[in-house]
Coordinates of C-alpha atoms and ligand atoms in Angstrom, one line a residue:
M138 CA -10.0 -3.0 13.0
K139 CA -9.6 -6.4 11.4
N140 CA -12.9 -8.3 10.9
K141 CA -12.6 -11.8 8.9
K142 CA -9.5 -13.2 7.4
L143 CA -9.3 -13.7 3.7
G144 CA -10.3 -16.9 2.2
Y145 CA -9.6 -18.0 -1.5
F146 CA -13.0 -16.7 -2.9
S147 CA -12.8 -13.7 -0.9
T148 CA -9.8 -12.4 -2.1
I149 CA -10.6 -13.3 -5.6
I150 CA -13.6 -10.8 -5.3
F151 CA -11.6 -8.3 -3.3
L152 CA -9.3 -8.2 -6.4
F153 CA -11.7 -7.9 -9.1
K154 CA -12.7 -4.6 -7.5
Y155 CA -9.3 -3.1 -8.8
M156 CA -9.8 -4.9 -12.4
D157 CA -11.5 -1.5 -14.2
K158 CA -10.8 -1.5 -17.3
M159 CA -8.9 -4.5 -18.0
R160 CA -11.9 -7.5 -17.9
I161 CA -11.7 -7.2 -21.3
Q162 CA -8.2 -8.2 -21.4
Y163 CA -8.9 -10.7 -18.5
F164 CA -11.4 -12.2 -20.5
L165 CA -9.4 -13.1 -23.5
F166 CA -6.3 -13.9 -21.8
Y167 CA -8.9 -16.3 -20.1
I168 CA -10.3 -17.6 -23.2
G169 CA -6.1 -18.1 -24.2
W170 CA -5.6 -20.5 -21.6
L171 CA -9.2 -22.4 -22.2
F172 CA -8.0 -23.1 -25.4
Q173 CA -4.7 -24.5 -24.5
T174 CA -6.6 -26.6 -21.8
I175 CA -9.0 -27.8 -24.6
V176 CA -5.9 -28.5 -26.8
T177 CA -4.5 -30.4 -24.2
I178 CA -8.3 -32.7 -24.0
I179 CA -8.3 -33.1 -27.9
T180 CA -4.9 -33.8 -28.7
P181 CA -4.9 -37.3 -27.3
I182 CA -8.5 -37.8 -28.4
I183 CA -7.0 -37.2 -32.3
F184 CA -3.9 -39.7 -31.6
G185 CA -6.0 -42.4 -30.4
L186 CA -7.8 -41.7 -34.0
M187 CA -5.2 -41.1 -36.1
I188 CA -3.6 -44.7 -34.8
N189 CA -6.4 -46.5 -35.4
Q190 CA -7.2 -45.3 -38.9
V191 CA -3.5 -46.8 -39.8
V192 CA -3.5 -50.0 -37.3
Y193 CA -7.4 -50.9 -38.0
Y194 CA -8.6 -49.3 -41.3
N195 CA -5.4 -49.1 -43.1
D196 CA -6.3 -45.5 -44.2
L197 CA -2.9 -43.4 -44.5
N198 CA -5.5 -41.0 -46.1
M199 CA -7.6 -40.6 -43.1
F200 CA -4.6 -40.7 -40.8
L201 CA -2.8 -37.4 -43.0
K202 CA -5.8 -35.6 -42.8
I203 CA -6.5 -35.8 -39.4
G204 CA -3.3 -35.1 -38.6
A205 CA -3.4 -31.7 -40.6
V206 CA -6.6 -31.1 -39.0
F207 CA -4.2 -31.0 -35.6
F208 CA -1.6 -28.9 -37.0
Y209 CA -4.1 -26.2 -37.9
I210 CA -5.2 -26.7 -34.1
T211 CA -1.5 -26.4 -32.9
L212 CA -0.7 -23.4 -35.1
F213 CA -4.0 -21.5 -34.2
G214 CA -2.7 -22.3 -30.3
V215 CA 0.2 -20.7 -31.2
V216 CA -1.1 -17.5 -32.2
L217 CA -3.6 -17.6 -29.2
Y218 CA -0.1 -18.2 -27.2
Y219 CA 0.8 -14.6 -28.5
L220 CA -2.7 -13.2 -27.3
I221 CA -1.9 -14.9 -23.9
Y222 CA 1.0 -12.9 -23.4
E223 CA 0.1 -9.8 -25.0
M224 CA -2.9 -9.5 -22.4
Y225 CA -0.5 -10.8 -19.8
G226 CA 1.5 -7.8 -20.1
I227 CA -1.5 -5.4 -20.3
I228 CA -3.0 -7.1 -17.1
W229 CA 0.2 -7.1 -15.5
N230 CA 1.5 -3.4 -16.0
K231 CA -2.3 -1.8 -15.5
Y232 CA -3.0 -3.8 -12.6
N233 CA 0.2 -3.5 -10.5
R234 CA -0.3 0.5 -11.3
N235 CA -3.4 0.7 -10.0
F236 CA -3.4 -1.1 -7.4
R237 CA 0.2 0.7 -6.3
I238 CA -1.8 4.0 -7.0
E239 CA -4.6 2.9 -5.2
M240 CA -2.3 2.1 -1.9
F241 CA -0.4 5.5 -2.2
S242 CA -3.9 7.8 -2.7
K243 CA -4.7 5.9 0.6
L244 CA -1.7 6.8 2.0
Q245 CA -1.9 10.0 1.6
N246 CA -5.5 10.6 2.7
L247 CA -5.1 9.0 6.1
T248 CA -5.9 10.3 9.3
A249 CA -3.0 11.4 11.2
I250 CA -3.7 8.9 13.8
E251 CA -3.6 6.5 11.2
M252 CA -0.3 7.8 9.7
D253 CA 1.5 7.8 12.7
Q254 CA 1.1 4.6 12.7
I255 CA 2.3 4.0 9.6
E256 CA 5.7 2.1 9.6
Y257 CA 7.6 3.4 6.6
G258 CA 9.5 0.6 5.4
D259 CA 6.8 -1.7 5.8
T260 CA 4.5 0.7 4.0
I261 CA 7.3 0.7 0.7
N262 CA 7.6 -2.7 0.3
M263 CA 4.1 -3.6 0.3
I264 CA 3.1 -0.4 -2.2
Q265 CA 5.9 -1.8 -4.3
F266 CA 6.1 -5.2 -3.6
W267 CA 3.2 -6.5 -2.1
S268 CA 1.4 -5.5 -4.8
I269 CA 3.1 -7.7 -7.0
E270 CA 1.4 -10.9 -5.3
A271 CA -1.9 -9.6 -6.1
V272 CA -1.4 -9.6 -9.4
N273 CA 0.3 -13.0 -9.7
F274 CA -3.1 -14.4 -7.9
I275 CA -4.9 -12.6 -10.5
V276 CA -2.9 -14.1 -13.4
R277 CA -1.4 -17.3 -12.0
N278 CA -4.0 -18.4 -9.4
I279 CA -7.3 -18.4 -10.7
V280 CA -7.5 -18.8 -14.3
H281 CA -5.4 -22.2 -14.2
N282 CA -7.4 -23.3 -10.7
I283 CA -10.6 -23.0 -13.5
N284 CA -9.0 -24.7 -16.3
N285 CA -7.6 -27.7 -13.9
I286 CA -11.0 -27.9 -12.7
L287 CA -12.4 -28.1 -16.1
L288 CA -9.9 -30.6 -17.2
I289 CA -10.7 -33.0 -14.5
I290 CA -14.0 -32.7 -15.1
V291 CA -13.6 -33.3 -18.8
C292 CA -11.2 -36.1 -18.1
L293 CA -13.5 -38.4 -15.3
G294 CA -16.3 -37.9 -17.7
I295 CA -14.5 -39.6 -20.6
I296 CA -12.8 -42.4 -18.5
L297 CA -16.3 -42.9 -16.7
R298 CA -17.7 -43.2 -20.3
I299 CA -15.2 -45.7 -21.5
D300 CA -15.5 -47.7 -18.4
V301 CA -17.5 -46.8 -15.2
V302 CA -15.5 -48.8 -12.5
L303 CA -11.9 -47.3 -14.4
G304 CA -13.6 -43.9 -13.5
L305 CA -14.9 -44.8 -10.0
V306 CA -11.3 -45.8 -9.2
T307 CA -9.5 -42.3 -10.4
L308 CA -12.8 -40.0 -8.9
V309 CA -11.7 -41.7 -5.6
F310 CA -8.1 -39.7 -5.8
V311 CA -9.7 -36.7 -6.0
P312 CA -10.9 -36.1 -3.1
I313 CA -8.2 -37.5 -1.4
S314 CA -5.6 -35.3 -3.1
V315 CA -7.9 -32.1 -2.6
Y316 CA -8.1 -32.9 1.4
A317 CA -4.5 -33.5 1.4
S318 CA -3.6 -30.0 -0.4
F319 CA -6.1 -28.0 1.7
I320 CA -4.8 -29.2 4.8
G321 CA -1.5 -28.6 3.9
G322 CA -2.5 -25.7 2.6
K323 CA -4.2 -24.5 5.9
D324 CA -0.7 -24.7 7.7
I325 CA 1.3 -23.1 5.0
R326 CA -1.3 -20.0 5.8
K327 CA -1.0 -20.1 9.6
N328 CA 2.7 -19.6 8.9
S329 CA 2.8 -17.5 5.7
D330 CA 0.7 -14.9 8.3
L331 CA 3.2 -15.3 10.5
N332 CA 5.9 -15.3 8.0
K333 CA 4.6 -11.3 6.7
E334 CA 4.3 -10.5 10.4
K335 CA 7.4 -11.0 11.2
F336 CA 9.4 -10.0 8.0
S337 CA 6.9 -6.8 8.1
N338 CA 8.6 -5.9 11.4
Y339 CA 12.0 -6.6 10.0
V340 CA 11.5 -4.4 7.1
A341 CA 10.2 -1.3 9.2
W342 CA 13.0 -2.1 11.4
L343 CA 15.4 -2.1 8.8
F344 CA 14.5 1.4 7.4
E345 CA 14.7 3.1 10.7
R346 CA 18.1 1.8 11.3
I347 CA 19.2 3.0 7.7
N348 CA 17.6 5.8 8.8
S349 CA 19.9 6.2 11.5
F350 CA 23.1 4.9 11.1
V351 CA 25.0 8.2 12.3
D352 CA 23.1 7.5 15.9
L353 CA 24.3 4.1 15.5
R354 CA 27.6 4.8 15.2
L355 CA 28.0 7.6 17.8
N356 CA 25.8 5.3 20.6
S357 CA 28.4 2.4 19.8
A358 CA 25.2 0.2 18.8
V359 CA 26.4 -1.1 15.1
K360 CA 27.6 -4.3 16.8
S361 CA 24.3 -5.1 18.7
T362 CA 22.7 -4.0 16.0
I363 CA 23.8 -6.4 13.3
V364 CA 23.0 -9.2 16.2
E365 CA 19.7 -8.2 16.2
M366 CA 19.7 -8.0 12.5
D367 CA 20.5 -12.0 12.6
D368 CA 18.1 -12.4 15.1
K369 CA 15.5 -11.3 12.9
L370 CA 16.3 -12.9 9.3
G371 CA 16.9 -16.4 11.6
E372 CA 13.3 -16.3 12.6
I373 CA 12.0 -15.2 9.2
Y374 CA 14.3 -18.2 7.7
D375 CA 12.6 -21.0 10.3
I376 CA 9.3 -20.0 9.2
N377 CA 9.9 -20.0 5.3
A378 CA 11.7 -23.2 6.4
K379 CA 8.3 -24.6 8.1
I380 CA 6.7 -23.1 4.6
A381 CA 9.0 -25.5 2.6
V382 CA 8.9 -28.8 4.7
H383 CA 4.6 -28.4 4.4
N384 CA 4.8 -27.8 0.4
T385 CA 7.1 -30.8 0.5
V386 CA 5.3 -33.1 2.6
V387 CA 1.7 -32.5 0.7
N388 CA 3.5 -33.1 -2.6
E389 CA 5.0 -36.2 -1.6
I390 CA 1.3 -37.4 -0.8
I391 CA 0.0 -36.2 -3.6
A392 CA 2.9 -38.2 -6.0
N393 CA 2.6 -41.2 -4.0
L394 CA -1.1 -41.1 -4.2
K395 CA -0.4 -40.8 -8.0
N396 CA 1.5 -43.6 -8.3
I397 CA -0.7 -45.9 -6.1
I398 CA -3.6 -44.5 -8.4
L399 CA -1.7 -44.4 -11.7
V400 CA -0.9 -48.7 -10.8
I401 CA -4.4 -49.8 -10.2
Q402 CA -5.2 -47.4 -13.6
Y403 CA -2.8 -49.4 -15.1
F404 CA -4.0 -52.7 -14.2
L405 CA -7.5 -52.1 -14.9
L406 CA -7.0 -50.8 -18.4
A407 CA -4.3 -54.2 -18.8
Y408 CA -7.5 -56.0 -17.5
L409 CA -10.0 -54.0 -19.6
S410 CA -8.5 -54.4 -22.8
L411 CA -8.2 -58.0 -22.8
E412 CA -12.0 -57.9 -21.9
K413 CA -13.3 -55.5 -23.7
N414 CA -10.8 -56.0 -26.9
L415 CA -10.3 -52.0 -26.4
T416 CA -8.6 -50.5 -29.2
I417 CA -5.2 -49.5 -29.5
G418 CA -6.5 -45.9 -29.9
T419 CA -8.8 -46.1 -26.8
I420 CA -5.9 -47.4 -24.7
T421 CA -3.8 -44.1 -25.8
V422 CA -6.3 -41.8 -24.9
M423 CA -6.7 -43.6 -21.4
L424 CA -2.8 -43.6 -20.7
S425 CA -2.8 -39.9 -21.6
F426 CA -5.8 -39.2 -19.5
F427 CA -4.4 -40.3 -16.6
A428 CA -1.4 -38.4 -16.8
I429 CA -3.2 -35.3 -18.0
L430 CA -5.5 -35.8 -14.7
S431 CA -3.1 -36.7 -12.0
K432 CA -0.8 -33.3 -13.6
A433 CA -3.8 -31.2 -13.2
L434 CA -4.6 -32.9 -9.7
S435 CA -1.1 -31.9 -8.4
D436 CA -1.1 -28.6 -10.3
I437 CA -4.4 -27.6 -8.5
A438 CA -3.1 -28.8 -5.2
Q439 CA 0.4 -26.7 -6.0
N440 CA -2.1 -24.0 -7.2
Y441 CA -3.5 -23.5 -3.8
M442 CA -0.5 -23.4 -1.3
D443 CA 1.0 -21.2 -3.6
A444 CA -2.3 -18.9 -3.5
Q445 CA -2.1 -19.6 0.8
Q446 CA 1.2 -17.5 0.6
R447 CA -0.2 -14.5 -1.7
I448 CA -3.7 -14.9 0.4
S449 CA -1.6 -13.7 3.6
V450 CA 0.0 -10.9 1.9
I451 CA -2.9 -9.5 0.2
D452 CA -4.9 -10.2 3.5
R453 CA -2.3 -7.0 4.7
I454 CA -2.7 -5.0 1.9
K455 CA -6.8 -5.5 2.3
T456 CA -6.5 -4.6 6.4
F457 CA -4.1 -1.5 4.9
L458 CA -6.6 -0.3 2.4
E459 CA -9.6 -0.5 5.2
R460 CA -7.8 2.2 7.2
D461 CA -9.4 5.8 8.2
T462 CA -9.5 8.1 5.8
I463 CA -10.2 12.1 5.9
N464 CA -13.3 12.8 3.9
T465 CA -12.2 12.4 0.4
N466 CA -15.4 11.9 -0.8
N467 CA -16.5 15.6 -0.4
D468 CA -17.4 16.9 -3.7
N469 CA -20.8 18.1 -2.5
L470 CA -19.2 19.9 0.5
E471 CA -19.0 23.2 0.6
K472 CA -15.5 24.8 -0.8
L473 CA -14.0 27.3 1.9
E474 CA -13.2 30.1 0.0
K475 CA -11.7 32.8 2.8
I476 CA -11.2 31.8 6.3
D477 CA -12.2 34.7 9.0
T478 CA -12.3 33.3 12.4
I479 CA -11.0 29.8 13.7
E480 CA -12.7 28.6 17.1
L481 CA -12.2 25.9 19.4
K482 CA -15.1 24.7 21.3
N483 CA -14.6 22.6 24.4
C484 CA -12.5 20.3 22.7
K485 CA -10.4 17.4 23.7
F486 CA -8.3 15.3 22.7
G487 CA -5.4 12.7 23.3
Y488 CA -3.5 10.0 21.4
D489 CA -4.4 7.4 23.8
E490 CA -6.3 7.0 27.3
N491 CA -4.9 10.3 28.6
L492 CA -5.4 13.8 27.4
V493 CA -3.3 16.1 25.7
V494 CA -5.8 18.8 25.0
C495 CA -8.5 19.4 27.6
D496 CA -11.5 21.6 27.5
V497 CA -9.9 24.2 25.2
N498 CA -11.9 27.3 24.0
L499 CA -10.6 30.0 22.2
K500 CA -11.4 32.0 19.1
I501 CA -9.1 33.8 16.6
E502 CA -10.3 36.4 14.1
R503 CA -9.0 37.4 10.9
G504 CA -5.6 39.1 11.0
E505 CA -4.8 38.2 14.5
K506 CA -1.1 37.4 15.6
V507 CA -1.6 34.6 18.4
A508 CA 1.3 33.4 19.5
I509 CA 1.0 29.8 21.9
V510 CA 3.4 29.5 24.2
G511 CA 4.1 26.9 27.6
P512 CA 6.4 24.3 28.8
S513 CA 7.8 21.5 26.0
G514 CA 5.0 18.7 25.8
C515 CA 2.0 20.9 27.4
G516 CA 0.4 20.3 23.8
K517 CA 1.2 23.1 21.6
S518 CA 1.5 20.7 18.5
T519 CA -1.1 18.9 18.8
L520 CA -3.4 21.9 19.6
L521 CA -2.0 23.2 16.0
N522 CA -2.9 19.7 14.4
L523 CA -6.3 20.0 15.8
I524 CA -6.8 23.3 14.7
L525 CA -5.1 22.0 11.0
G526 CA -7.5 19.7 11.1
L527 CA -4.7 16.7 11.2
Y528 CA -6.7 15.3 14.8
K529 CA -10.0 15.4 15.3
P530 CA -11.5 16.4 19.0
S531 CA -12.3 13.3 20.7
K532 CA -15.1 15.3 22.2
G533 CA -15.8 19.4 21.0
S534 CA -15.8 21.1 17.7
V535 CA -13.3 22.9 15.6
L536 CA -15.6 25.7 13.4
I537 CA -14.3 28.0 10.6
N538 CA -16.3 30.6 10.1
G539 CA -18.7 29.8 12.9
Q540 CA -19.2 26.2 10.6
K541 CA -17.9 22.6 11.6
M542 CA -14.6 22.1 9.8
D543 CA -16.1 18.8 8.6
S544 CA -18.4 20.6 6.5
Y545 CA -16.2 22.1 4.3
D546 CA -14.7 20.1 1.4
I547 CA -11.1 19.0 3.7
K548 CA -9.3 20.0 0.2
S549 CA -10.2 23.8 0.2
F550 CA -9.2 24.4 3.8
Y551 CA -6.0 23.1 3.2
N552 CA -5.8 25.9 0.0
R553 CA -6.1 28.4 2.5
V554 CA -3.7 27.6 5.3
G555 CA -0.2 27.8 5.1
A556 CA 1.9 26.2 8.0
V557 CA 6.0 25.9 8.7
F558 CA 7.0 23.0 11.4
Q559 CA 10.3 22.4 13.1
N560 CA 11.4 19.9 10.9
I561 CA 10.6 21.4 7.3
V562 CA 10.3 18.7 4.7
L563 CA 11.8 19.5 1.2
F564 CA 12.3 17.4 -1.4
E565 CA 14.5 16.5 -4.3
G566 CA 15.0 19.2 -7.2
T567 CA 15.4 23.1 -7.4
I568 CA 14.7 25.5 -4.7
M569 CA 12.3 27.2 -6.9
N570 CA 10.5 24.0 -7.4
N571 CA 10.4 23.6 -3.3
L572 CA 9.0 27.0 -2.8
L573 CA 6.3 27.0 -5.8
M574 CA 5.3 23.0 -5.0
G575 CA 3.8 22.9 -8.3
S576 CA 1.3 26.6 -8.1
N577 CA 2.4 29.6 -10.4
V578 CA 3.2 32.3 -8.4
S579 CA 4.3 35.9 -9.8
E580 CA 7.9 36.1 -10.0
K581 CA 8.0 39.6 -7.4
K582 CA 6.1 37.3 -5.1
V583 CA 8.9 35.3 -5.3
V584 CA 11.3 37.7 -4.9
N585 CA 9.3 39.5 -1.5
S586 CA 8.6 36.1 0.5
C587 CA 12.3 35.2 0.2
K588 CA 13.3 38.8 1.4
Y589 CA 10.6 38.4 4.1
S590 CA 12.0 34.8 5.0
A591 CA 15.8 35.8 5.0
L592 CA 16.1 33.3 2.6
D593 CA 17.4 35.7 0.0
S594 CA 20.9 36.0 1.9
V595 CA 21.3 32.3 1.3
I596 CA 20.0 32.9 -2.2
A597 CA 22.6 35.4 -3.1
E598 CA 25.5 33.1 -1.8
M599 CA 24.6 30.5 -4.2
D600 CA 25.8 29.9 -7.6
K601 CA 22.7 28.8 -9.4
G602 CA 20.4 30.8 -7.0
L603 CA 16.9 29.9 -6.9
K604 CA 17.7 27.0 -9.5
T605 CA 20.1 25.4 -6.7
E606 CA 19.0 21.6 -6.6
L607 CA 18.4 19.9 -3.4
T608 CA 19.1 16.5 -2.8
I609 CA 16.3 14.2 -1.2
G610 CA 15.0 15.7 1.9
G611 CA 16.7 18.7 1.3
Q612 CA 20.0 17.4 3.1
N613 CA 22.8 19.2 1.5
I614 CA 21.9 22.8 3.1
S615 CA 21.3 23.8 7.0
G616 CA 18.8 22.9 9.0
G617 CA 18.4 27.0 9.4
Q618 CA 18.6 27.3 5.0
R619 CA 15.8 24.4 5.1
Q620 CA 13.5 26.3 7.9
R621 CA 13.8 30.2 5.7
I622 CA 13.0 27.7 2.3
G623 CA 9.8 26.4 4.8
I624 CA 8.7 30.0 6.2
A625 CA 9.4 31.6 2.0
R626 CA 6.9 28.5 0.8
A627 CA 4.3 29.4 3.0
Y628 CA 4.5 33.2 2.7
L629 CA 3.9 32.3 -1.3
K630 CA 0.9 30.2 -0.6
S631 CA -2.3 32.4 -1.0
A632 CA -3.5 31.3 2.8
D633 CA -5.5 33.1 4.8
V634 CA -3.9 31.8 8.1
L635 CA -0.5 30.8 8.6
I636 CA 0.9 28.6 11.6
F637 CA 4.7 28.2 12.6
D638 CA 5.2 25.6 14.9
E639 CA 9.0 26.7 16.3
A640 CA 9.6 27.9 12.7
T641 CA 12.7 29.7 13.0
S642 CA 14.3 27.4 16.0
A643 CA 17.4 27.0 13.9
L644 CA 18.0 30.4 12.8
D645 CA 20.4 32.7 14.6
K646 CA 19.3 35.9 16.2
V647 CA 20.4 38.0 13.0
N648 CA 18.3 36.2 10.5
E649 CA 15.5 35.5 13.2
N650 CA 15.5 39.3 13.8
V651 CA 14.9 39.9 9.4
I652 CA 11.9 37.9 10.2
L653 CA 10.6 39.1 12.5
D654 CA 11.2 42.6 11.4
N655 CA 9.3 42.0 8.0
L656 CA 6.5 40.2 9.7
D657 CA 3.7 41.9 9.3
K658 CA 4.6 42.8 5.4
A659 CA 4.5 39.2 4.9
L660 CA 1.0 38.9 6.7
N661 CA -0.3 41.6 5.3
N662 CA -3.1 41.2 7.3
R663 CA -3.5 37.5 7.2
T664 CA -3.9 35.7 10.8
C665 CA -0.9 34.1 12.0
I666 CA -0.6 31.0 14.8
M667 CA 2.9 30.7 16.2
V668 CA 4.1 28.0 18.7
T669 CA 7.4 30.0 20.2
H670 CA 9.8 29.6 23.1
R671 CA 11.6 33.3 22.6
I672 CA 10.1 36.3 24.1
E673 CA 10.8 38.5 21.0
N674 CA 8.2 36.5 18.5
V675 CA 6.2 36.7 21.6
N676 CA 6.3 40.6 21.5
M677 CA 5.5 40.6 18.2
C678 CA 1.8 39.4 18.7
D679 CA -1.4 40.7 19.6
R680 CA -2.3 38.3 21.9
V681 CA -0.6 35.5 23.9
I682 CA -2.2 32.1 24.5
M683 CA -0.3 30.1 27.5
L684 CA -0.9 26.3 27.9
K685 CA -0.2 24.1 30.6
D686 CA -1.0 20.2 30.8
G687 CA -3.3 20.9 27.8
K688 CA -5.1 23.9 29.7
V689 CA -5.4 27.1 28.8
I690 CA -4.6 28.9 31.7
A691 CA -3.8 32.4 30.1
D692 CA -4.9 34.3 27.4
A693 CA -4.3 38.0 26.8
S694 CA -1.3 40.8 25.5
P695 CA 1.9 40.3 26.2
D696 CA 1.8 43.2 28.4
E697 CA -1.0 41.7 30.2
I698 CA -0.2 38.1 30.5
R699 CA 3.4 39.2 31.9
E700 CA 1.8 41.2 35.0
Q701 CA -1.3 38.1 34.9
C702 CA 0.6 34.7 35.0
D703 CA 3.3 33.6 37.3
D704 CA 3.8 30.5 34.7
Y705 CA 4.8 33.0 31.8
R706 CA 7.1 34.6 33.7
K707 CA 8.9 31.7 34.7
L708 CA 8.9 30.0 31.6
F709 CA 10.6 33.3 29.8
N710 CA 12.5 34.0 32.7
L711 CA 11.1 37.3 33.5
V712 CA 11.2 39.5 36.8
Ligands
ADP103 P1 4.6 20.3 22.8 O1 4.5 20.9 21.4 O2 3.9 21.7 23.5 O3 5.8 19.8 23.0 P2 3.2 18.0 22.1 O4 1.7 18.7 21.1 O5 3.9 17.4 20.9 O6 3.6 19.0 23.0 O7 3.0 16.9 22.8 C1 2.2 16.9 24.0 C2 1.9 15.3 24.8 O8 1.7 14.4 23.5 C3 3.3 15.1 25.2 O9 3.1 14.1 26.1 C4 4.0 13.9 23.8 O10 4.6 12.8 24.3 C5 2.3 13.4 23.4 N1 2.7 13.2 21.4 C6 2.9 13.9 21.3 N2 2.7 13.1 19.7 C7 2.4 12.3 20.0 C8 1.7 10.8 19.3 N3 2.0 10.8 18.1 N4 1.8 9.8 19.5 C9 1.3 10.0 21.2 N5 1.9 11.0 21.8 C10 1.9 11.9 21.8
MG104 MG1 5.9 21.2 19.7

């Protein structure tokens, strides 16, 4: 899946893709810093000129004039700083927002197979925290590097102009320190990649453990989990320590090199000032340029090493953004107005090399009530996921109204189906909001759906009725209550096909019977496909499809299948 590792320049290209509508701000941000760079260069030159005016020409007036010019330049610099921070704020906020939304939309459009591989903790971490490293790279690692390179070129140019030998000695220092930071950077990158890998794994692990603290406690696994946590943290710490060592070593090498070069430069400068009669002003300019140059070089080195750590993270984000998505760019595709028939033709599907659905052929007509039955693990849920387009068959095809599912705008398909799974997902908010999910439905429809799904009795017992607030995941109500909200929500949707996967498994017989009794009214001639383990539910249907090891072994009415199929009788304990 992964092709080439990101390098420094490919990272810039990758990040600039998400810079929409911020380019002007980024340009101004750069210009602001460029001005500061120019001030850094001209400051020593102006000071040199000023010193020469008083020392050699006794011209205090000129000294003050140049001083005044310098004052105005720095004043302008202060105003520009304001611009820089203004732009910084805009880029920081906009980029973070764009980038996070981009990642979240990607997540929403992942194929179901990709979604299965997503680790929640790691994904939250990536969207919320690692995105910051992308912005950091944009505002810290690009602008300053360009300006530092400019600084070095100009400083070298000026030194070379004043004296070639001095310039050449200084020039030698550049490739050596670039090389040192490049070598150090490589090791840092390698360790950063490893670190991010371990860290991702740790966050995903942590998320899973936090989610299952009851199970850990009940299985007496708290102590061993803490040991595991300590190991993981230890591994991450060790890698961080290695990165810190590399950082320090490179910085030390560069600092020592800097000192050696400085001594040589000072020596040469002292010699030159005697030999060539350099003015005090020129000597001051040279001394300042030595300092500016050596600072620029160590900044580039540090910047490069910091960038390596950021690139590790950005590389992971890039890999995430390259995951497979469902076809979302489908404005030109046909919109599905109504689902009449659903047909599976020679469908095969497996999560790995083992097939879970084998050569399934079936056609479901509008208005049919179909039960899908079979022992657990035989592929019922997988089959429903194929019908729902969440999984794509590896062979064969799913046809809607006789046409391949892919030929329709997938969003229009999801407008026409409703599905209720065993584990209902509810959101923080009122029950009403959980039923409507942002749609507009008449009050009469809400009342009827609540009645047909046996939810009305639940609501009647609550002080605030439909306005009762649910906590995150609907954890403040029971599994059976959650299932009833899920069913009512599906009934409310103006779908043509309703799919239930063991949707009443947590309900008592009384409430399940209420739902069964009202099923026809609720469906109102819509198609219904249900996976169920209860014979009463099966008997409500027009047709039963029996699966075994991913194959359809019987497809008939409840009465017929009971006659024909041994496996069916065994499954429901019928004689
Ligand atoms: P059923 O709903 O009939 O109980 P499923 O369709 O859920 O069965 O699962 C069928 C088979 O596919 C099982 O052997 C199960 O282990 C496997 N399976 C289900 N979901 C996944 C998944 N996300 N990744 C890998 N294997 C899976
Ligand atoms: Mg299942």
